[in-house]
Coordinates of C-alpha atoms in Angstrom, one line a residue:
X283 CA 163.7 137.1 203.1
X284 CA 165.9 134.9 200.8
X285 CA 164.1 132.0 198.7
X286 CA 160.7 134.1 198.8
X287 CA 160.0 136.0 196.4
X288 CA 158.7 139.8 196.4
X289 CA 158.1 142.9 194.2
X290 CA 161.5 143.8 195.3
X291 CA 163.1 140.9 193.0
X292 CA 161.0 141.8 190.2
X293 CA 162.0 145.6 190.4
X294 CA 165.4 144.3 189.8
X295 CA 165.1 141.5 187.7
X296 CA 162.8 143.6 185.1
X297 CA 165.8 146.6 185.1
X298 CA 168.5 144.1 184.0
X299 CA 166.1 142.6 181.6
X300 CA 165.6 146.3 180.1
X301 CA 169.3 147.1 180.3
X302 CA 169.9 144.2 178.3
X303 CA 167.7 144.7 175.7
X304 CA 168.8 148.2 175.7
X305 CA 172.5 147.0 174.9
X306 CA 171.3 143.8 172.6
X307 CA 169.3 146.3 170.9
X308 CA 171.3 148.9 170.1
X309 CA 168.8 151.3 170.9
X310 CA 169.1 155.0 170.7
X311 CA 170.5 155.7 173.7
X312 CA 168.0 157.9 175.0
X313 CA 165.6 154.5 175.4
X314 CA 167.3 154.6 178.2
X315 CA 165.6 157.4 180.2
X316 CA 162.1 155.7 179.4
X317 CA 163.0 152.9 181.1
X318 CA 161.6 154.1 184.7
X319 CA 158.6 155.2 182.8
X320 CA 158.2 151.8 180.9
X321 CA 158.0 150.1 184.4
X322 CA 156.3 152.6 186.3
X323 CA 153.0 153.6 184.3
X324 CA 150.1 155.3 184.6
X325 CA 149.5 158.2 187.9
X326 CA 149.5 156.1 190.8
X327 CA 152.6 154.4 192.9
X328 CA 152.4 150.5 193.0
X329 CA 154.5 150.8 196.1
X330 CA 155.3 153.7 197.5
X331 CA 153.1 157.3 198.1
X332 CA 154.8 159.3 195.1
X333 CA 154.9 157.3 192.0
X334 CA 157.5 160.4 190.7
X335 CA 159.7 158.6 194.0
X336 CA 158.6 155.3 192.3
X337 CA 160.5 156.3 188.9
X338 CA 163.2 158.6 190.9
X339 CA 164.1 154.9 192.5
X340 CA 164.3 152.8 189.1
X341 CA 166.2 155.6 187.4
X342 CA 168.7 155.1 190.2
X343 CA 168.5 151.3 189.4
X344 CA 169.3 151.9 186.0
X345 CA 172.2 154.0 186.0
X346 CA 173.9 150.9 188.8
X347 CA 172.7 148.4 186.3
X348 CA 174.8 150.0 183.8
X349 CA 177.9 151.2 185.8
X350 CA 177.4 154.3 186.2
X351 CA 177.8 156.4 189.4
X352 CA 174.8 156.9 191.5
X353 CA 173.6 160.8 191.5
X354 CA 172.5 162.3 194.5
X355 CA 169.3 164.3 194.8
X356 CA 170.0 167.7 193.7
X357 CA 171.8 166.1 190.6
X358 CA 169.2 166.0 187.3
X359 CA 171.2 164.6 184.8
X360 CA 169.5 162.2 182.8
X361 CA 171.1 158.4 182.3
X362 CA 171.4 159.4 178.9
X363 CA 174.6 162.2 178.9
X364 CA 176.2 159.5 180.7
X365 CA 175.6 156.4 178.4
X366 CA 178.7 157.8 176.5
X367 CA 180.9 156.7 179.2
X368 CA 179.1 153.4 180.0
X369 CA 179.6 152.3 176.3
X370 CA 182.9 152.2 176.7
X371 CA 184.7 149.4 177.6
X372 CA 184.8 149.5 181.5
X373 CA 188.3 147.7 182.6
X374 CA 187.1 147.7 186.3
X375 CA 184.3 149.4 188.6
X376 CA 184.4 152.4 189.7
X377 CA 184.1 152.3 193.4
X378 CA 181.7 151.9 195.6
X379 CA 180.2 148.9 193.9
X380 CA 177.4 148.6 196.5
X381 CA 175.3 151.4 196.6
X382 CA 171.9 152.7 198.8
X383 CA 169.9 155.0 197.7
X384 CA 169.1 157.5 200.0
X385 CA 165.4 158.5 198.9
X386 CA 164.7 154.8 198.6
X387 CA 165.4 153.8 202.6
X388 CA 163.0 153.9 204.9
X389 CA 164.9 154.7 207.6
X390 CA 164.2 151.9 209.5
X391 CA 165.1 152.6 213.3
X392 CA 168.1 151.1 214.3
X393 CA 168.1 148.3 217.1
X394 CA 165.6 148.1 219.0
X395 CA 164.1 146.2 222.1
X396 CA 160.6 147.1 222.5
X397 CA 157.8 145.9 225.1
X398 CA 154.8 144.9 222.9
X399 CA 150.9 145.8 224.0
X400 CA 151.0 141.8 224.8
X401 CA 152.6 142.8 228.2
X402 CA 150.2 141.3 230.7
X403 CA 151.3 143.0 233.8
X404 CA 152.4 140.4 235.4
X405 CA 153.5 140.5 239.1
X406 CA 157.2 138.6 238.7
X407 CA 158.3 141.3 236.4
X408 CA 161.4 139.1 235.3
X409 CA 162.2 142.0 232.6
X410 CA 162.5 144.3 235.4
X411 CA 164.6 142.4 237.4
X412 CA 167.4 141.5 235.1
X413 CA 167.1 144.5 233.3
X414 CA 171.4 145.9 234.3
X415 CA 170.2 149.7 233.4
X416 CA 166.8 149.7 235.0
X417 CA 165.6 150.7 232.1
X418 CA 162.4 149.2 232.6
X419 CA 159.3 150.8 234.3
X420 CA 155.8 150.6 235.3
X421 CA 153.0 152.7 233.9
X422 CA 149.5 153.3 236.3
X423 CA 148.4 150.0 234.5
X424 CA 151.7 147.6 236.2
X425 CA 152.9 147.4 232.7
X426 CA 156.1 147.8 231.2
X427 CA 157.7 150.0 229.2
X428 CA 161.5 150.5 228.3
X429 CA 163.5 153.8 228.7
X430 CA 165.4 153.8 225.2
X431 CA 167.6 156.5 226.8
X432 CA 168.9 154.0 229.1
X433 CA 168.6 150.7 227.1
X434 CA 171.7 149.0 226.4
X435 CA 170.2 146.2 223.9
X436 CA 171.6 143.6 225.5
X437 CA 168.2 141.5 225.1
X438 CA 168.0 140.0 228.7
X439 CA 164.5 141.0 229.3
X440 CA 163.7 139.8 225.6
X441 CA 164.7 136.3 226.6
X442 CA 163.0 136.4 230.2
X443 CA 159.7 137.2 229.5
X444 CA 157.3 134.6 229.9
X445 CA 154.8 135.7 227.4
X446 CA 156.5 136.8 224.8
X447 CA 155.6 140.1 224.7
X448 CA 158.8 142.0 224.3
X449 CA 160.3 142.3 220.5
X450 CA 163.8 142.9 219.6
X451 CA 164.0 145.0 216.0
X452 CA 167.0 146.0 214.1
X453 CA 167.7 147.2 210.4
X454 CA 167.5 143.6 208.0
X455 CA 170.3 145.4 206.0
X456 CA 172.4 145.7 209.5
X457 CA 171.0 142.6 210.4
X458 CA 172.5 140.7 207.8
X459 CA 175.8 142.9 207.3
X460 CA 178.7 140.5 209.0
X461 CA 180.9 143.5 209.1
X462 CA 178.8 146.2 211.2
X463 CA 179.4 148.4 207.9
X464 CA 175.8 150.0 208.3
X465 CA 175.7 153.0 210.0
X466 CA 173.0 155.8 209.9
X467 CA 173.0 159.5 208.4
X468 CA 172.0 162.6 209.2
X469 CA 168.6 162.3 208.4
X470 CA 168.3 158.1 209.8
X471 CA 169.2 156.7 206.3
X472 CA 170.9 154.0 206.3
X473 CA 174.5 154.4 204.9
X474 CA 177.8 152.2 204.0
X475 CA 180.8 152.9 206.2
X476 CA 182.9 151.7 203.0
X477 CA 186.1 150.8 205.1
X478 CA 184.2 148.5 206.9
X479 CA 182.1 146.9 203.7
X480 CA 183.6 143.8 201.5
X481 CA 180.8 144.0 199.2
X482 CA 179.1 140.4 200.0
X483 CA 175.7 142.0 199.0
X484 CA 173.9 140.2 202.0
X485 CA 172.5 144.3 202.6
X486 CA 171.1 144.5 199.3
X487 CA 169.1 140.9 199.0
X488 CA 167.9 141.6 203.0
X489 CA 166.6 145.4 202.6
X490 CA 162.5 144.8 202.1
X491 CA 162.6 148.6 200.2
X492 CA 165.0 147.7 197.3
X493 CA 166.8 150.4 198.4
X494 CA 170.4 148.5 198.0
X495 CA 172.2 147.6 194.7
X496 CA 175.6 146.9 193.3
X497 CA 176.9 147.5 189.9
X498 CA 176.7 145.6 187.0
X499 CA 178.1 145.0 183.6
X500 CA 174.9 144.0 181.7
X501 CA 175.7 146.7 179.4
X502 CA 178.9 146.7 178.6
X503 CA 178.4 143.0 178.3
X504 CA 175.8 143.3 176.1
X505 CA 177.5 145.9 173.5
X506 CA 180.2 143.7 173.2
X507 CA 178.0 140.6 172.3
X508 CA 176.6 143.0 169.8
X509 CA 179.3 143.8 168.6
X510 CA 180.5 139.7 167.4
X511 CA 183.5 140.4 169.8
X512 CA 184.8 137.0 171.6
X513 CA 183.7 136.2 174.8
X514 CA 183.8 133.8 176.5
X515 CA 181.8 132.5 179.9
X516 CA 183.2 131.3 182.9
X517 CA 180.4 129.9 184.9
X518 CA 180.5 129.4 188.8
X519 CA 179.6 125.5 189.7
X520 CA 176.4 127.2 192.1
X521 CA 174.6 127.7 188.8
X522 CA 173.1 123.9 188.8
X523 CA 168.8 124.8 189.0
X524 CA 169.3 128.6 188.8
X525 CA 167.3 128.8 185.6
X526 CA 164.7 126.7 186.3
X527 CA 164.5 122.1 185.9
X528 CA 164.8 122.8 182.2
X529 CA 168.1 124.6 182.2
X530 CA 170.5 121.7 182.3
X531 CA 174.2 122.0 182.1
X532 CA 174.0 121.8 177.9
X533 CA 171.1 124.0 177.7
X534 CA 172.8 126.7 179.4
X535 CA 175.6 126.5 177.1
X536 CA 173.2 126.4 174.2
X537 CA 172.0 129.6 175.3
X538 CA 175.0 131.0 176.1
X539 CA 175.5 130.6 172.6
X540 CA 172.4 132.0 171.3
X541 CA 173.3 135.0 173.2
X542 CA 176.5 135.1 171.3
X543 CA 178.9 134.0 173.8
X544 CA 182.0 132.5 171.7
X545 CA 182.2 129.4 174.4
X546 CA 181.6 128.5 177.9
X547 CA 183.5 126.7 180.7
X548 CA 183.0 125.0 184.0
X549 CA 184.8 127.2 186.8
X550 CA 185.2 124.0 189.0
X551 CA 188.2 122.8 186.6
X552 CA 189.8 125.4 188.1
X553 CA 188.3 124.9 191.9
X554 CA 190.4 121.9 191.3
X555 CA 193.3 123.4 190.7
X556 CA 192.9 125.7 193.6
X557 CA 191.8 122.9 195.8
X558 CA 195.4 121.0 194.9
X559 CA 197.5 124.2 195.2
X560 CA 195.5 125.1 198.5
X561 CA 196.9 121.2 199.6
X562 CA 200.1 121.4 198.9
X563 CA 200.1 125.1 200.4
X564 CA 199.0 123.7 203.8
X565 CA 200.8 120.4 204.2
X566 CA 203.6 122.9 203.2
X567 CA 203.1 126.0 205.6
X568 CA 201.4 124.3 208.6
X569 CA 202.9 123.8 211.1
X570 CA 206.1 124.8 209.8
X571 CA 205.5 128.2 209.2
X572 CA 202.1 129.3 210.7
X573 CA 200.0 128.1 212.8
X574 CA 197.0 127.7 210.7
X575 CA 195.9 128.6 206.6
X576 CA 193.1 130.1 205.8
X577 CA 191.4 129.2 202.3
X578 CA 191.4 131.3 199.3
X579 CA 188.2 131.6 197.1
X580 CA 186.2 134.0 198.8
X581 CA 187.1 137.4 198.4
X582 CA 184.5 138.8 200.8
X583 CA 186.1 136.4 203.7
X584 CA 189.7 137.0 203.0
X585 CA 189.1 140.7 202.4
X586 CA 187.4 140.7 206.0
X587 CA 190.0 138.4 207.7
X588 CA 192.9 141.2 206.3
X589 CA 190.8 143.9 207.5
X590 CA 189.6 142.9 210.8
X591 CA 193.2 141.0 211.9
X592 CA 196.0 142.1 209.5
X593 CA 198.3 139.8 211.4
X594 CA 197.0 137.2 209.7
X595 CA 197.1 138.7 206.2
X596 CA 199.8 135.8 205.8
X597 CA 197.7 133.3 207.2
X598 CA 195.5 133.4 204.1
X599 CA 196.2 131.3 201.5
X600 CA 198.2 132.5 198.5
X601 CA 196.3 130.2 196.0
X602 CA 194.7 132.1 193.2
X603 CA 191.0 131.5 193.4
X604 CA 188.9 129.6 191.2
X605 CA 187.6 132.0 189.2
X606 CA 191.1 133.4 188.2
X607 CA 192.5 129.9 187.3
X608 CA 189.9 129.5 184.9
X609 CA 190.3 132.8 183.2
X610 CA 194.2 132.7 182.7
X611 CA 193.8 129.1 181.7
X612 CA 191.2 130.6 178.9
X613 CA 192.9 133.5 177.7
X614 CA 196.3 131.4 177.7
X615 CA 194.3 129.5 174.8
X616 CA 192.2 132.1 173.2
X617 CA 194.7 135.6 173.7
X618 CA 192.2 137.5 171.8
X619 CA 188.8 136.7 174.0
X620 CA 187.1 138.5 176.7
X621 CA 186.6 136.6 179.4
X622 CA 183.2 136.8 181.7
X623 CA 182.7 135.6 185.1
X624 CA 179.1 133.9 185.6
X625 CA 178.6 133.5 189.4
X626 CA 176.7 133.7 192.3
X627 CA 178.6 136.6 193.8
X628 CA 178.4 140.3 194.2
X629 CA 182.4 140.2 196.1
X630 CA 183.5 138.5 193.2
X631 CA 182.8 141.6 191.1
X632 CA 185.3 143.5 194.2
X633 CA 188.0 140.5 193.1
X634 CA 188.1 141.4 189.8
X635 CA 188.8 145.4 190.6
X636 CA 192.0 144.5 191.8
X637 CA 195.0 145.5 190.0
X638 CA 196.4 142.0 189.5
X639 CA 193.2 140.0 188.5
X640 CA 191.7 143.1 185.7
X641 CA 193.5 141.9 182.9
X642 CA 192.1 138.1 183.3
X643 CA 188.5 138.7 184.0
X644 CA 186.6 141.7 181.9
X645 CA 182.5 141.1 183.1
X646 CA 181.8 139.6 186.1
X647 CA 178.1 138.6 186.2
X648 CA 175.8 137.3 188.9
X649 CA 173.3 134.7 188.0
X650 CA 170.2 136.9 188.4
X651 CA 171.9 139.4 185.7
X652 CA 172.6 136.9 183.3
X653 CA 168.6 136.1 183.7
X654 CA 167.6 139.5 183.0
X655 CA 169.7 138.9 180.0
X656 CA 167.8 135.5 179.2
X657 CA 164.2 137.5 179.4
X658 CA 165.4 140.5 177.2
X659 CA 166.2 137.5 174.5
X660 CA 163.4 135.3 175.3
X661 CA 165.3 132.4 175.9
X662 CA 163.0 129.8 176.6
X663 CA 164.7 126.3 178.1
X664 CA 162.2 124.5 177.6
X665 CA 162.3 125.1 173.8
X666 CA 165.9 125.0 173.5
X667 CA 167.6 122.0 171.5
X668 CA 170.8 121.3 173.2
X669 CA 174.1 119.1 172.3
X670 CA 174.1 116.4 175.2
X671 CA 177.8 116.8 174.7
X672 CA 177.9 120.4 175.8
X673 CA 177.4 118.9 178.9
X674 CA 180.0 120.7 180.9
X675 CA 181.4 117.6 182.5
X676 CA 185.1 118.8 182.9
X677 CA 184.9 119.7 186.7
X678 CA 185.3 116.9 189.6
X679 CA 182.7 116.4 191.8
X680 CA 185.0 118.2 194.6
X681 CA 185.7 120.9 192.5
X682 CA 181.7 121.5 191.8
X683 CA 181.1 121.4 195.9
X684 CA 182.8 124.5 196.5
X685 CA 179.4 126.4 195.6
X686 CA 178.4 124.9 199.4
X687 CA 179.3 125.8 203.0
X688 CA 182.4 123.3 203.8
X689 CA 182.9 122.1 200.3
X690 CA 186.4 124.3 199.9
X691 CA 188.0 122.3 202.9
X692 CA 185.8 118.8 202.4
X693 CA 188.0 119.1 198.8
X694 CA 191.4 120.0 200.5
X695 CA 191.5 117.2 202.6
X696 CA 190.6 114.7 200.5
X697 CA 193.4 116.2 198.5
X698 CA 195.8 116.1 200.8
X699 CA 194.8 112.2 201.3
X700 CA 195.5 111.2 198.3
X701 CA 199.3 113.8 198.4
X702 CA 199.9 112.5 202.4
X703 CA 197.7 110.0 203.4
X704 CA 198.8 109.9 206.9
X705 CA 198.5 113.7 207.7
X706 CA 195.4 114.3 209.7
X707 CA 193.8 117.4 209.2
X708 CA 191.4 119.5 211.2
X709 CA 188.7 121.8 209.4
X710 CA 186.2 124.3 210.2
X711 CA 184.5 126.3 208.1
X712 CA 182.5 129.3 209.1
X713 CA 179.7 130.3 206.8
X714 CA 178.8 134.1 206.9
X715 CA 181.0 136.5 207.8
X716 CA 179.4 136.6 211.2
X717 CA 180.5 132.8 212.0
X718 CA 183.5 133.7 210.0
X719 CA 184.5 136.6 212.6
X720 CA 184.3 133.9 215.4
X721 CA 186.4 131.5 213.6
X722 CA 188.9 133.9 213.4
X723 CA 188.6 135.0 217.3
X724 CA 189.4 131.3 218.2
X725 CA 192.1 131.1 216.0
X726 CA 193.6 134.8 217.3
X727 CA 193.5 133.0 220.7
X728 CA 195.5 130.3 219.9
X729 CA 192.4 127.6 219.9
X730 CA 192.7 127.1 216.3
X731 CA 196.4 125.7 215.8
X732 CA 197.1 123.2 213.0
X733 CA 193.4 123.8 211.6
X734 CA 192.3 124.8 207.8
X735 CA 189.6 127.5 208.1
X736 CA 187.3 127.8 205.2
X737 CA 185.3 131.0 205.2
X738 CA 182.2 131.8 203.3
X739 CA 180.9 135.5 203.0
X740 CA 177.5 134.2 202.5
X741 CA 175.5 132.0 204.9
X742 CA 175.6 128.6 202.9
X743 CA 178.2 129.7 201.2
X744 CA 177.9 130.6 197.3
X745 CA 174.5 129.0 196.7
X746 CA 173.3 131.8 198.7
X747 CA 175.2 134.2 197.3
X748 CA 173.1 137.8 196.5
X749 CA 173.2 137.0 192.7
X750 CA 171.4 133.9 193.5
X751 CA 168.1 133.3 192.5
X752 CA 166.5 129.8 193.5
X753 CA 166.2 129.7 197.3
X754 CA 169.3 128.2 199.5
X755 CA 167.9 124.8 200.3
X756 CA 166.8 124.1 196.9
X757 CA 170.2 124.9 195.5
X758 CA 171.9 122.7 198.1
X759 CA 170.6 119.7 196.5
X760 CA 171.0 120.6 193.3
X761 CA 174.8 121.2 194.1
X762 CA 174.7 117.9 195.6
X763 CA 173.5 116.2 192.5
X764 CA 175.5 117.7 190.3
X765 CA 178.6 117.1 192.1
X766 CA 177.6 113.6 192.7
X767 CA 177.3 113.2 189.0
X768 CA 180.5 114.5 187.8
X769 CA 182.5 111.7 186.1
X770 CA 185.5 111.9 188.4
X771 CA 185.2 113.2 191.9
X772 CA 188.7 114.0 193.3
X773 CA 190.6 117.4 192.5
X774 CA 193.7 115.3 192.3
X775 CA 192.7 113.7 188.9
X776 CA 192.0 116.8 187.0
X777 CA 193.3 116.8 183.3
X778 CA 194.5 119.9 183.7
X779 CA 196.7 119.9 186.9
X780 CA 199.8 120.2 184.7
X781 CA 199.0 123.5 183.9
X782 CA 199.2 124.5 187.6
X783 CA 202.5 126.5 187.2
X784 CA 201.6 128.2 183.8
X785 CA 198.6 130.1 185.3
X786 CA 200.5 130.9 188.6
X787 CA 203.1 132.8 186.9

């Protein structure tokens, strides 16, 4: 589903455009239960049979999109005795940050393998024969049909026979969950096993129902733009093409600054600092110490690593991620600002919960919530007159390639030539938390000795991230553009490396 584009993303795209507005506005707050009504008009459903289920669903949307807690269906209070709360100023999310709403899922059965009417009777019956369970049997006709009472899924007579004609189906928003985190409830819903879940988000870009969101900020954000308070914007490197050909790196912080934001800075100054701290770390720890590092920067993989093999908790690198360098670096110069994370995550919103990183970042925002900001001020790049000097040029080109699969550990070793030229270093990097288990099987088994392992929650790594909103390909290239164009492209010659030891105290 990702890179196409459906009624699903303007569902969501239209509620944080109307939850910004709501805040930039400074509505009554009752606007806010006319939102679903707003979007949904008229008697009949757009896409679904009720089109009270329609508004049911938004309403839902709405209260995520503004913090809030989700209700459940027996619950009828409106968004508005609630707004109160959301208001205020949020220091962190209130758990669980990704949400499904139950009356919005289909209930899509779980796996699956299914013999299709293309089953031409055929005399071999290879499905038959490697089927382990003998699951498989004839009806008067000499065709096929599966037992799903004995089926074990394991997709042996999928990949045997010759025509094609058996399917395998399982649930996109447990196809694309790494961590096996959707299960199913009493009535078939799907639901989040929260122990298992590392909010990535890959369930809520995947489900075709827009039954899936996370949390946002967009309000609280908002109010305090309103307000004149100081913020200031931290923006991810993945954001190169988000907004469209026109949106270059100084319109963005033009409208940033339309918007009210006090100032805006490149994240990859302090990718480069993580990618130099992350070098020494390594050429430190490895061998010596363990027998392999892990990198840093993406909480959904080193939350998953430390749940799924605690042993190697240690393993992980210490470093402080990219987006924390930047905002200690910011509020070391500017105290009295707010600091908000721009990015292309959903898990990064899970980083800045944590008790040690809340009092450096106060909004973490993906990119397709900032755009919902940009339509409720019609910002229009194209129109925009920007300062070519605003160019946001601060970053190395290494620092700026951490947005793609491989980029973290293409950046440490190049690092760690220019700190010991003579070490040799071996990489992988496993992109999705899927490819990222793996990695971390071969490394439990002793295959992965003297190796750095980069891991990427996201297949692609953070271009594809579920705040993303140009497709994965397309933001690939313009990742490599941008990094290719960045006036210096090692880590290692960062301006700012001497401030290293201030943020890390």
């Amino acid at each position: 589903m990702r890179g196409v584009h459906s009624a699903v993303d303007d569902i969501r795209r239209t509620v944080f455009k109307e939850v910004a507005r709501l805040a930039f506005e400074g509505s009554d707050p009752r606007q806010a239960d006319q939102i679903p009504y707003k979007m949904i008009q008229g008697d009949v459903a757009h896409h679904r049979h009720d089109v009270f289920l329609e508004r049911a669903i938004v309403e839902e949307r709405v209260r995520l999109a503004m913090g809030l807690n989700m209700r459940y269906a027996g619950d009828a209070t409106p968004i508005s005795e609630d707004i109160q709360w959301a208001e205020k100023f949020q220091e962190h999310y209130q758990n669980p940050l990704v949400n499904i709403i139950p009356y919005a899922c289909n209930a899509c059965p779980p796996k699956q393998i299914r013999i299709t009417d293309s089953c031409q009777g055929c005399i071999s019956h290879p499905c038959m024969n490697v089927c382990p369970k003998d699951a498989i049997y004839l009806d008067k006709d000499k065709h096929c049909h599966i037992d799903q009472d004995k089926c074990v899924k394991c997709g042996k007579c999928y990949n045997q026979c010759p025509y094609r004609a058996i399917s395998r189906i399982d649930r996109p928003c447990a196809a694309a969950c790494g961590m096996d985190a959707i299960e199913s409830d009493e009535l078939g819903r799907a639901k989040i096993n929260y122990d298992k879940c590392v909010s990535c988000g890959m369930c809520l870009v995947n489900c075709p129902f827009g039954a899936i969101a996370d949390k946002s900020q967009i309000y609280q954000l908002g109010q305090a733009l309103r307000r004149g308070e100081k913020v200031i914007a931290c923006v991810a490197p993945a954001f190169v093409g988000q907004f469209g050909k026109d949106a270059t790196p100084a319109k963005l912080n033009a409208a940033m600054k339309v918007l009210g934001f006090y100032d805006v800075v490149e994240v990859a100054i302090g990718a480069d600092l993580c990618t130099v701290q992350e070098a020494e770390d390594f050429l430190e720890e490895v061998p010596a110490k363990q027998p392999w590092m892990g990198t840093s920067c993406c909480p959904a993989w080193s939350v998953m690593a430390k749940k799924l093999y605690p042993e190697f908790a240690d393993y992980i690198s210490m470093a402080l991620t990219p987006m924390v360098i930047t905002a200690r670096m910011v509020k070391k110069d500017h105290p009295d600002a707010k600091i908000a994370f721009i990015g292309p995550c959903s898990a990064k919103k899970l980083e800045a919960n944590r008790r040690t990183v809340r009092s450096d970042v106060d909004y973490v925002l993906t990119f397709e919530e900032l755009l919902g900001i940009f339509d409720a001020a019609s910002i229009d790049f194209a129109a925009l007159k920007a300062n070519p000097e605003d160019d946001m040029d601060e970053g190395s080109g290494m620092g700026r390639g951490f947005a793609v699969g491989g980029g973290v550990a293409a950046a440490v070793v190049e690092a760690i030539k220019h700190i010991d030229p003579d070490r040799e270093i071996k990489i992988e990097y496993g992109d999705g938390l899927k490819n990222c288990r793996k990695m971390l099987a071969m490394a439990k088994a002793g295959k992965r000795d003297g190796y750095l392992l980069e891991g990427m929650g996201c297949p692609g790594g953070c271009v594809a991230g579920a705040g993303t909103i140009r497709p994965v390909k397309e933001s690939t290239v313009n990742v490599a553009q941008f990094k290719g164009a960045a006036p210096e492209q090692s880590c290692t010659a960062s301006p700012y490396l001497d401030r290293l030891k201030e943020v890390e105290e």
